[in-house]
PDB file of C-alpha atoms in Angstrom:
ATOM      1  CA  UNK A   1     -24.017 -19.356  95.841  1.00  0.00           C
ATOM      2  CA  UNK A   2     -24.704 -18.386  99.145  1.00  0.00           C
ATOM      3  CA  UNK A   3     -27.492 -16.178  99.871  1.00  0.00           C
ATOM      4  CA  UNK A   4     -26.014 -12.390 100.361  1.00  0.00           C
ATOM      5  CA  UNK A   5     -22.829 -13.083  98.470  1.00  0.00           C
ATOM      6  CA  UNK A   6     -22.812 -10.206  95.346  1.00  0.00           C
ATOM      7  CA  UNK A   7     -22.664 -12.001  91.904  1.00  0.00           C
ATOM      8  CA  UNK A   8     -19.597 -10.278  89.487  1.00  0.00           C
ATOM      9  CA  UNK A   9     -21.164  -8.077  87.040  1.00  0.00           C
ATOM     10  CA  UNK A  10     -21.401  -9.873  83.521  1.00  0.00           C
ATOM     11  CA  UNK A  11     -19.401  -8.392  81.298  1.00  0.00           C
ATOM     12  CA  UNK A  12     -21.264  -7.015  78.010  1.00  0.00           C
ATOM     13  CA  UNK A  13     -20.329  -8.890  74.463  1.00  0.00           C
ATOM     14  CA  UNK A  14     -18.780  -6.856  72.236  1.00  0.00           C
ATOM     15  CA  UNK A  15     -19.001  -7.575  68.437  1.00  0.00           C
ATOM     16  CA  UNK A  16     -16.118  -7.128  66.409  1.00  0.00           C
ATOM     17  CA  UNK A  17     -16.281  -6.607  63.179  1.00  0.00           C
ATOM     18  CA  UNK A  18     -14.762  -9.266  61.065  1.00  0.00           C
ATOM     19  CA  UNK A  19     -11.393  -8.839  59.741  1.00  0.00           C
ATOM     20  CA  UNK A  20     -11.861 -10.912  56.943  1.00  0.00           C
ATOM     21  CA  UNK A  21     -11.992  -8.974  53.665  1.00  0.00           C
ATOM     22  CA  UNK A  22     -15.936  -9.342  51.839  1.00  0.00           C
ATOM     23  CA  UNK A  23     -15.455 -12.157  49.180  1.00  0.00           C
ATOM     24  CA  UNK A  24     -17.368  -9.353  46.650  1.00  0.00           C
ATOM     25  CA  UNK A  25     -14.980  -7.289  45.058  1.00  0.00           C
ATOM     26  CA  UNK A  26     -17.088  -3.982  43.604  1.00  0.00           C
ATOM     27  CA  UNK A  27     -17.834  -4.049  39.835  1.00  0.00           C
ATOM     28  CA  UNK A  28     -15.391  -2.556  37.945  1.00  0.00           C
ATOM     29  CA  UNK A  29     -17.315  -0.073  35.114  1.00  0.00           C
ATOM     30  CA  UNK A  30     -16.315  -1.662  31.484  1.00  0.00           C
ATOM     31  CA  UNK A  31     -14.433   0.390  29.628  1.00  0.00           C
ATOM     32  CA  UNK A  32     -15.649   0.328  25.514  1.00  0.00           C
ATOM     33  CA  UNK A  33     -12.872  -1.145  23.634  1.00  0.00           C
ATOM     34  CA  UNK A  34     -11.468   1.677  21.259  1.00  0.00           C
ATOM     35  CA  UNK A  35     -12.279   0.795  17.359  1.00  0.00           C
ATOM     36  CA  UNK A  36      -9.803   1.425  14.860  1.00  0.00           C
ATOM     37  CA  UNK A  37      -9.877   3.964  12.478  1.00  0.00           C
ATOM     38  CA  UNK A  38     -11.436   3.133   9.760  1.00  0.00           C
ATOM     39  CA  UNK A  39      -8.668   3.017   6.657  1.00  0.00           C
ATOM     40  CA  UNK A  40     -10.515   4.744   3.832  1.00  0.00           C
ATOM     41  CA  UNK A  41     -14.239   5.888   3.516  1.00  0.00           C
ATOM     42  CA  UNK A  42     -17.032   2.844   3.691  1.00  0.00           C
ATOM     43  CA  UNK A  43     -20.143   4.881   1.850  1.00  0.00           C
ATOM     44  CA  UNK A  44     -19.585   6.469  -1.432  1.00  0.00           C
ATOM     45  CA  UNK A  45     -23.037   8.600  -2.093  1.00  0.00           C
ATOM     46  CA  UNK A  46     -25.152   5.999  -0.262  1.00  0.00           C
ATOM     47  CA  UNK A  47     -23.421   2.923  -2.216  1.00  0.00           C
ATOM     48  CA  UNK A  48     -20.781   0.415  -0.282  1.00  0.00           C
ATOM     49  CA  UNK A  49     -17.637   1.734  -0.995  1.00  0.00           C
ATOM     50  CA  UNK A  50     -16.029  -1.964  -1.986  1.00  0.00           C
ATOM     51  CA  UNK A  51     -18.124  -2.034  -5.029  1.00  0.00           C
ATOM     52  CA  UNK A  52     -16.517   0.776  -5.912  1.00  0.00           C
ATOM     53  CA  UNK A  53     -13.181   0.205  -5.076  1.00  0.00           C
ATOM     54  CA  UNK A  54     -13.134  -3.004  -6.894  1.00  0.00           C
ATOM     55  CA  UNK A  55     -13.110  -1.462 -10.179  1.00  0.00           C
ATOM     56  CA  UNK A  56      -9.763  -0.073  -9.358  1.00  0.00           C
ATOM     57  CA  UNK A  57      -8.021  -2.976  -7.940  1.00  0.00           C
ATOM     58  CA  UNK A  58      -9.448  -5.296 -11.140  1.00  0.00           C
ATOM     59  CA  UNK A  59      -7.414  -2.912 -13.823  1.00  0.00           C
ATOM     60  CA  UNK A  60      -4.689  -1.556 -11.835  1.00  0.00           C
ATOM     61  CA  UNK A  61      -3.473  -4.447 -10.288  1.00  0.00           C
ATOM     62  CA  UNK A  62      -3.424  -6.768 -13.579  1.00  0.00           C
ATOM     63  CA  UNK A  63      -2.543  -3.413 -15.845  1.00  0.00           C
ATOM     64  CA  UNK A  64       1.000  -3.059 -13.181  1.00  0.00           C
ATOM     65  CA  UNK A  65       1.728  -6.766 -13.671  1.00  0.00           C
ATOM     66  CA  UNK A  66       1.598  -6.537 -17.309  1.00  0.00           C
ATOM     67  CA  UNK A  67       3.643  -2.978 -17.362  1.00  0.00           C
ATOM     68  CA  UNK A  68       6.010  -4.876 -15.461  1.00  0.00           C
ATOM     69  CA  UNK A  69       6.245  -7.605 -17.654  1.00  0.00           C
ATOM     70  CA  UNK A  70       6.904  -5.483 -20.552  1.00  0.00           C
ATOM     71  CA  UNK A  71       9.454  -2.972 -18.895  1.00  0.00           C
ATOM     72  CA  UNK A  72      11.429  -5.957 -17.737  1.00  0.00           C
ATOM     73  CA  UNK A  73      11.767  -7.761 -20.794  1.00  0.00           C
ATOM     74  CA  UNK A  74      12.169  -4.948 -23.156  1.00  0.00           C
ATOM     75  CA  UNK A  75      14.341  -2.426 -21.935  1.00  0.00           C
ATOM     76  CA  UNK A  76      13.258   0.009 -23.938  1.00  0.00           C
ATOM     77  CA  UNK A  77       9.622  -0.108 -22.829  1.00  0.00           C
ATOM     78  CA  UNK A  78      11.230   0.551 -19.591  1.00  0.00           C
ATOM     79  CA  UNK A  79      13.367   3.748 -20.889  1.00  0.00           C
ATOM     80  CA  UNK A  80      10.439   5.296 -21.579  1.00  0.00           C
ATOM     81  CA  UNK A  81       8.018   4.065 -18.730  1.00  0.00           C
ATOM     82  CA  UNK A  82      10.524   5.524 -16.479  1.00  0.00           C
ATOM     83  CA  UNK A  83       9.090   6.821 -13.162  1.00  0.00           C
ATOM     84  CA  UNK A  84       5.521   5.873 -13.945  1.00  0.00           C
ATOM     85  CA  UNK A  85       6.175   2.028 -13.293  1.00  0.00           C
ATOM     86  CA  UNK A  86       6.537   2.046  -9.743  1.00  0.00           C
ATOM     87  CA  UNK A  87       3.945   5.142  -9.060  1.00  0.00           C
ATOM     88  CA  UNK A  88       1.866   3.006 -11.035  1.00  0.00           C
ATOM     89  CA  UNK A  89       2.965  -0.034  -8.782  1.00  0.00           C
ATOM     90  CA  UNK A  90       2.367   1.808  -5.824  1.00  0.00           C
ATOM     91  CA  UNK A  91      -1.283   2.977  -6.902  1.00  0.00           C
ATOM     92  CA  UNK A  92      -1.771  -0.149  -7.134  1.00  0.00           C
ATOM     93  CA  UNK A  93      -0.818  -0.833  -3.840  1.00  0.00           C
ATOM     94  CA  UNK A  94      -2.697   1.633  -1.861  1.00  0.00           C
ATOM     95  CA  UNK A  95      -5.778   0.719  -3.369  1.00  0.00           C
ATOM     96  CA  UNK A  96      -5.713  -2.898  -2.305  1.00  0.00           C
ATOM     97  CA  UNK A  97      -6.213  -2.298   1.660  1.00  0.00           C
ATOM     98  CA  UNK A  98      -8.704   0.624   0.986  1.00  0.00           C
ATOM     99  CA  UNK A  99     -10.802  -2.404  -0.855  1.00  0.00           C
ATOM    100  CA  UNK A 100     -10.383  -5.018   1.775  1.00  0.00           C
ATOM    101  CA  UNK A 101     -11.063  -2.710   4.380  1.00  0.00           C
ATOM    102  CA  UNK A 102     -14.131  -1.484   3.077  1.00  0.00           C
ATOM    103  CA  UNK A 103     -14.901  -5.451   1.945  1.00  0.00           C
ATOM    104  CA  UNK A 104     -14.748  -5.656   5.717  1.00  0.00           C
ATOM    105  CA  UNK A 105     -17.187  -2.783   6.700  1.00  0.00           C
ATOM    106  CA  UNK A 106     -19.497  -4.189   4.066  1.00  0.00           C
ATOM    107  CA  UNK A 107     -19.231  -8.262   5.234  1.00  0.00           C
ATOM    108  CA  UNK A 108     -20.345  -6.624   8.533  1.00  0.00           C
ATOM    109  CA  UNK A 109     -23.654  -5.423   6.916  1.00  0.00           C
ATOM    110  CA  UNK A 110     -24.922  -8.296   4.955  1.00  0.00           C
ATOM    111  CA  UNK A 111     -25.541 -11.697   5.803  1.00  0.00           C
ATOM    112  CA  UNK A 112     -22.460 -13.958   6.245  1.00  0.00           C
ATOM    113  CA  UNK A 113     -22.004 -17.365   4.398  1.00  0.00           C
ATOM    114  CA  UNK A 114     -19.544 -19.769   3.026  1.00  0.00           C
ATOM    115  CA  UNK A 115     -19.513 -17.774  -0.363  1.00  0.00           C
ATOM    116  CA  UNK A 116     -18.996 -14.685   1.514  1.00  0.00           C
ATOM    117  CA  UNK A 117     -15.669 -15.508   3.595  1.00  0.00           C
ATOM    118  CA  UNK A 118     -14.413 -17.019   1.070  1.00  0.00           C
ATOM    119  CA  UNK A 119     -14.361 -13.854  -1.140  1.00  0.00           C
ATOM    120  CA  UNK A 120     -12.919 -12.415   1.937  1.00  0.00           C
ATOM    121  CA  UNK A 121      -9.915 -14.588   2.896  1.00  0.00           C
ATOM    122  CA  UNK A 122      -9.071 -14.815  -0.868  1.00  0.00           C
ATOM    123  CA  UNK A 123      -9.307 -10.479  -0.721  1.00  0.00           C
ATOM    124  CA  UNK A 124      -6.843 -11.023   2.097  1.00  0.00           C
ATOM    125  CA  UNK A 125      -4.603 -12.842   0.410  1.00  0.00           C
ATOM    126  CA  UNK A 126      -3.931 -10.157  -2.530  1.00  0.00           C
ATOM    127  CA  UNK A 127      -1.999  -7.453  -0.514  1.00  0.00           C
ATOM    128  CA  UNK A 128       1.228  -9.898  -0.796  1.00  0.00           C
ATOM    129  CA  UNK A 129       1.044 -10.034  -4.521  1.00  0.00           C
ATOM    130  CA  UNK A 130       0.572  -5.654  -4.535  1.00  0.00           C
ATOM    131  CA  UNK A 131       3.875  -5.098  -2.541  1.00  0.00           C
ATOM    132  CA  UNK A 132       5.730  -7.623  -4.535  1.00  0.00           C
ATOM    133  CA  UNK A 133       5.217  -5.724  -7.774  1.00  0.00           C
ATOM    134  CA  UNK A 134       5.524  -2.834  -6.205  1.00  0.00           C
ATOM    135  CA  UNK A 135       8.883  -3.663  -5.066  1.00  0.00           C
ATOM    136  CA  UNK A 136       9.815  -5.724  -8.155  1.00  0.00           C
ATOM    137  CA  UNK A 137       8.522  -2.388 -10.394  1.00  0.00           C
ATOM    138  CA  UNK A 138      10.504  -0.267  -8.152  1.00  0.00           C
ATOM    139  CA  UNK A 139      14.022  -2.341  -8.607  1.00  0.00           C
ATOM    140  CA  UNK A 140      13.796  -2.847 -12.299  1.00  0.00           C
ATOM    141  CA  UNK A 141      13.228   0.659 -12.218  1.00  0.00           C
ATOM    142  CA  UNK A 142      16.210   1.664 -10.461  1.00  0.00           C
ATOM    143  CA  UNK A 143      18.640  -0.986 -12.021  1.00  0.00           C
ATOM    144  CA  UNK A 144      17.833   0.369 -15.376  1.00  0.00           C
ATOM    145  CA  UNK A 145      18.085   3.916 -14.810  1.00  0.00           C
ATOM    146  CA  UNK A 146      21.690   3.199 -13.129  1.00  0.00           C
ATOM    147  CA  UNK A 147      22.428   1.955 -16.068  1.00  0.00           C
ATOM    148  CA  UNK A 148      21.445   4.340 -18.142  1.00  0.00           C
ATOM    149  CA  UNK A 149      23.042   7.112 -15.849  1.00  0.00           C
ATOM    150  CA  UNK A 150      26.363   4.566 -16.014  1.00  0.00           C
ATOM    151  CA  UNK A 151      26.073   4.434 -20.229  1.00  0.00           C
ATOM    152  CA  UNK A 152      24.678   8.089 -21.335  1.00  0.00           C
ATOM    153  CA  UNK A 153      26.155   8.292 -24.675  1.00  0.00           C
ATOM    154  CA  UNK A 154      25.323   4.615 -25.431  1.00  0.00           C
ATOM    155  CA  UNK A 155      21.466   5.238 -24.445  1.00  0.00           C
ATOM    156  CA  UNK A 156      21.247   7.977 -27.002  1.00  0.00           C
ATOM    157  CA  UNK A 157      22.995   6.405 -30.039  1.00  0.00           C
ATOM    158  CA  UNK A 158      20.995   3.328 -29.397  1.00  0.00           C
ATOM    159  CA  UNK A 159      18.173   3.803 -27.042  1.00  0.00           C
ATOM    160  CA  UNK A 160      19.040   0.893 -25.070  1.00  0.00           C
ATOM    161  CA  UNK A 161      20.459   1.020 -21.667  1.00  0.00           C
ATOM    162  CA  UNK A 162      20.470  -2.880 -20.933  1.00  0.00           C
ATOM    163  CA  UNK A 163      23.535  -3.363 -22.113  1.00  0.00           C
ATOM    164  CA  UNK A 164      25.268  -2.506 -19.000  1.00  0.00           C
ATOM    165  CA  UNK A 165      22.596  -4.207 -16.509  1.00  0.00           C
ATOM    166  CA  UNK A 166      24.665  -8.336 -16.764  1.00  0.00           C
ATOM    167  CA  UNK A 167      22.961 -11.002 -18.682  1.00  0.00           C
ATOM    168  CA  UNK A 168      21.994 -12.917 -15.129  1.00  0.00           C
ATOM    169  CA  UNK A 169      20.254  -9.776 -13.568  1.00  0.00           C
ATOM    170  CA  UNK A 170      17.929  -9.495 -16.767  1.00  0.00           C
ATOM    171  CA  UNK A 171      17.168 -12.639 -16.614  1.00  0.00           C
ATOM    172  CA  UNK A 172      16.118 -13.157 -13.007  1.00  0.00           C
ATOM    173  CA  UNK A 173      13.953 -10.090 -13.358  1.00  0.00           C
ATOM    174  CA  UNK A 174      11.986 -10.797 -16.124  1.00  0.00           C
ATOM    175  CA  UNK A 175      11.530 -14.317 -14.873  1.00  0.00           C
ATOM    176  CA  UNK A 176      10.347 -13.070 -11.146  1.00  0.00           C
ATOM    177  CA  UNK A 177       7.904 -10.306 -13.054  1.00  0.00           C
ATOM    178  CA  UNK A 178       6.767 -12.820 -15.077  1.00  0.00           C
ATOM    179  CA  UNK A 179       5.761 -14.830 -12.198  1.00  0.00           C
ATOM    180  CA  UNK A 180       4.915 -12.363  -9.905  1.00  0.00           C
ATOM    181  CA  UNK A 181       2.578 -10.648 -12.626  1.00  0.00           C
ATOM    182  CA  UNK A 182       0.430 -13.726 -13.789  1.00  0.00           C
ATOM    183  CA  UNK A 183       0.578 -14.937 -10.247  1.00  0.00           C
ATOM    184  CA  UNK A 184      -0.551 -11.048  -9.051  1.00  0.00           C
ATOM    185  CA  UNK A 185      -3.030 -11.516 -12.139  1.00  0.00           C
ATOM    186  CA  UNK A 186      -4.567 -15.168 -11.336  1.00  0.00           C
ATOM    187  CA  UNK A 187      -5.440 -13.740  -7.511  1.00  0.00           C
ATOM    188  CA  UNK A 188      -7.606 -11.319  -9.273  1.00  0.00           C
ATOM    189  CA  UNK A 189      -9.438 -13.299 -11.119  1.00  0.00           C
ATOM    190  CA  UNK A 190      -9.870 -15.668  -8.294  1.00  0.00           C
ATOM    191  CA  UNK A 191     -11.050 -12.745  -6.249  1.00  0.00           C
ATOM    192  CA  UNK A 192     -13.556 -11.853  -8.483  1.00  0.00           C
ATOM    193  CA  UNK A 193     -14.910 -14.615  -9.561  1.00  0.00           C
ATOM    194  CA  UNK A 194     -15.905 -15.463  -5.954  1.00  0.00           C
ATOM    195  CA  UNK A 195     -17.457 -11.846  -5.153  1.00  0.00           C
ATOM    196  CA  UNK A 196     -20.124 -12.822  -8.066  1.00  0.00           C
ATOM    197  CA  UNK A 197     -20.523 -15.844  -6.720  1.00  0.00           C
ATOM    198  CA  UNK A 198     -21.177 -14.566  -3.249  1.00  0.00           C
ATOM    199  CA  UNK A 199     -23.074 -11.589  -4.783  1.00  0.00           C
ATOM    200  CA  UNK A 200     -25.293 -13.299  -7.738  1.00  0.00           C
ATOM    201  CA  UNK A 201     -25.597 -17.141  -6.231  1.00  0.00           C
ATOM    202  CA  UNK A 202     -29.393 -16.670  -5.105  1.00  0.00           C
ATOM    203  CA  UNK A 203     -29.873 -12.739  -7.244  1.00  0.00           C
ATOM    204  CA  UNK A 204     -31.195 -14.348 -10.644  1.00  0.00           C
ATOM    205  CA  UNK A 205     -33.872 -16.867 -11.909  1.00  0.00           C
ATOM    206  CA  UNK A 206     -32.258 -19.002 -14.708  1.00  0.00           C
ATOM    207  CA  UNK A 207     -35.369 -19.050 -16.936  1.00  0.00           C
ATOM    208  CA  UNK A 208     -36.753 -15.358 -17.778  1.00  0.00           C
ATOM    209  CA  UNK A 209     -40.242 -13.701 -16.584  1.00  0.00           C
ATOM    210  CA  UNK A 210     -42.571 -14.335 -18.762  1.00  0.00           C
ATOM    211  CA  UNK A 211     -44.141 -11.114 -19.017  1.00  0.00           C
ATOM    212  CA  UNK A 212     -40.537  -9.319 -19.513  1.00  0.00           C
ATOM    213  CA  UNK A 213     -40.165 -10.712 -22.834  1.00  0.00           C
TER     214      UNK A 213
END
């Protein structure tokens, strides 16, 4: 450049900022998931509920399939069960998920093995059995009070009100209660047999304490 000759002003840089969105994305604050309501109490005066419960499910449950039996073979068993076969049925219903969901609460609290979900997926497996009866009890119920209502005069010279319910429909619903109350009847059994397993595997010594004699 010759000497004298002004230079051009250099033009400042100016930095941009970058139009390309940040790759971090701002943490979102977790939200706690929402439990659900808990179906029936878990604590009973410092005990686990399900230990309680239990009791109820073990008579009711075998008590309604036998009820059922009875009312479906002998019509007159059922004449004078009337009503209290299906509220019995349906006791017997409710009290099934207030057991498993406390069973629940309380396989949350104690240590989990294979004894222990076992006794819990058979415990699942009873609620199908409990509406079944309930259903059964609540149709035998209903057929034979039709009947009666159909055949007044012939229920109170007799006492029997079966002879208007046909020969088939008898038959098919003493053979379903039949199965559906031993089968109702087994699961309990099966269910109970595997709490004391899971409860009493590792509780007891087989030989006694010697000084406890």
């Amino acid at each position: 450049m010759p000497y004298g000759a002004s230079a051009a002003p250099s033009r400042p840089r100016l930095h941009t900022a970058s139009a390309e969105p940040s790759s971090r994305t701002p943490l979102q604050p977790s939200t706690p998931t929402p439990k659900e309501p808990p179906v029936g109490p878990h604590l009973i005066n410092g005990l686990p509920a399900h230990v309680l419960f239990v009791h109820a499910v073990v008579v009711l449950v075998p008590l309604t399939g036998l009820c059922l039996v009875l009312c479906a073979f002998w019509p007159s068993i059922m004449r004078r069960f009337g009503l209290a076969l299906p509220i019995l049925a349906l006791v017997s219903l409710v009290s099934v998920p207030l057991t498993t969901d406390a069973g629940e609460w309380l396989e949350r609290h104690v240590d989990s093995n294979a004894l222990v979900r076992k006794h819990a997926e058979l415990g699942d497996q009873l609620l199908p059995w409990t509406v079944a009866l309930f259903l059964l009890a609540t149709a035998v119920w209903w057929t034979y009070r039709r009947a009666a209502a159909r055949t007044p005069d012939a229920v109170e010279s007799t006492g029997r009100g079966a002879a208007a319910v046909h020969l088939p429909l008898r038959v098919a619903a003493a053979v379903l209660s039949l199965l559906i109350g031993v089968g109702a009847g087994i699961q309990v059994y099966r269910i109970g047999d595997s709490g004391a397993k899971a409860a009493w595997h590792d509780g007891y010594s087989a030989t006694a304490h010697q000084d406890r004699d």
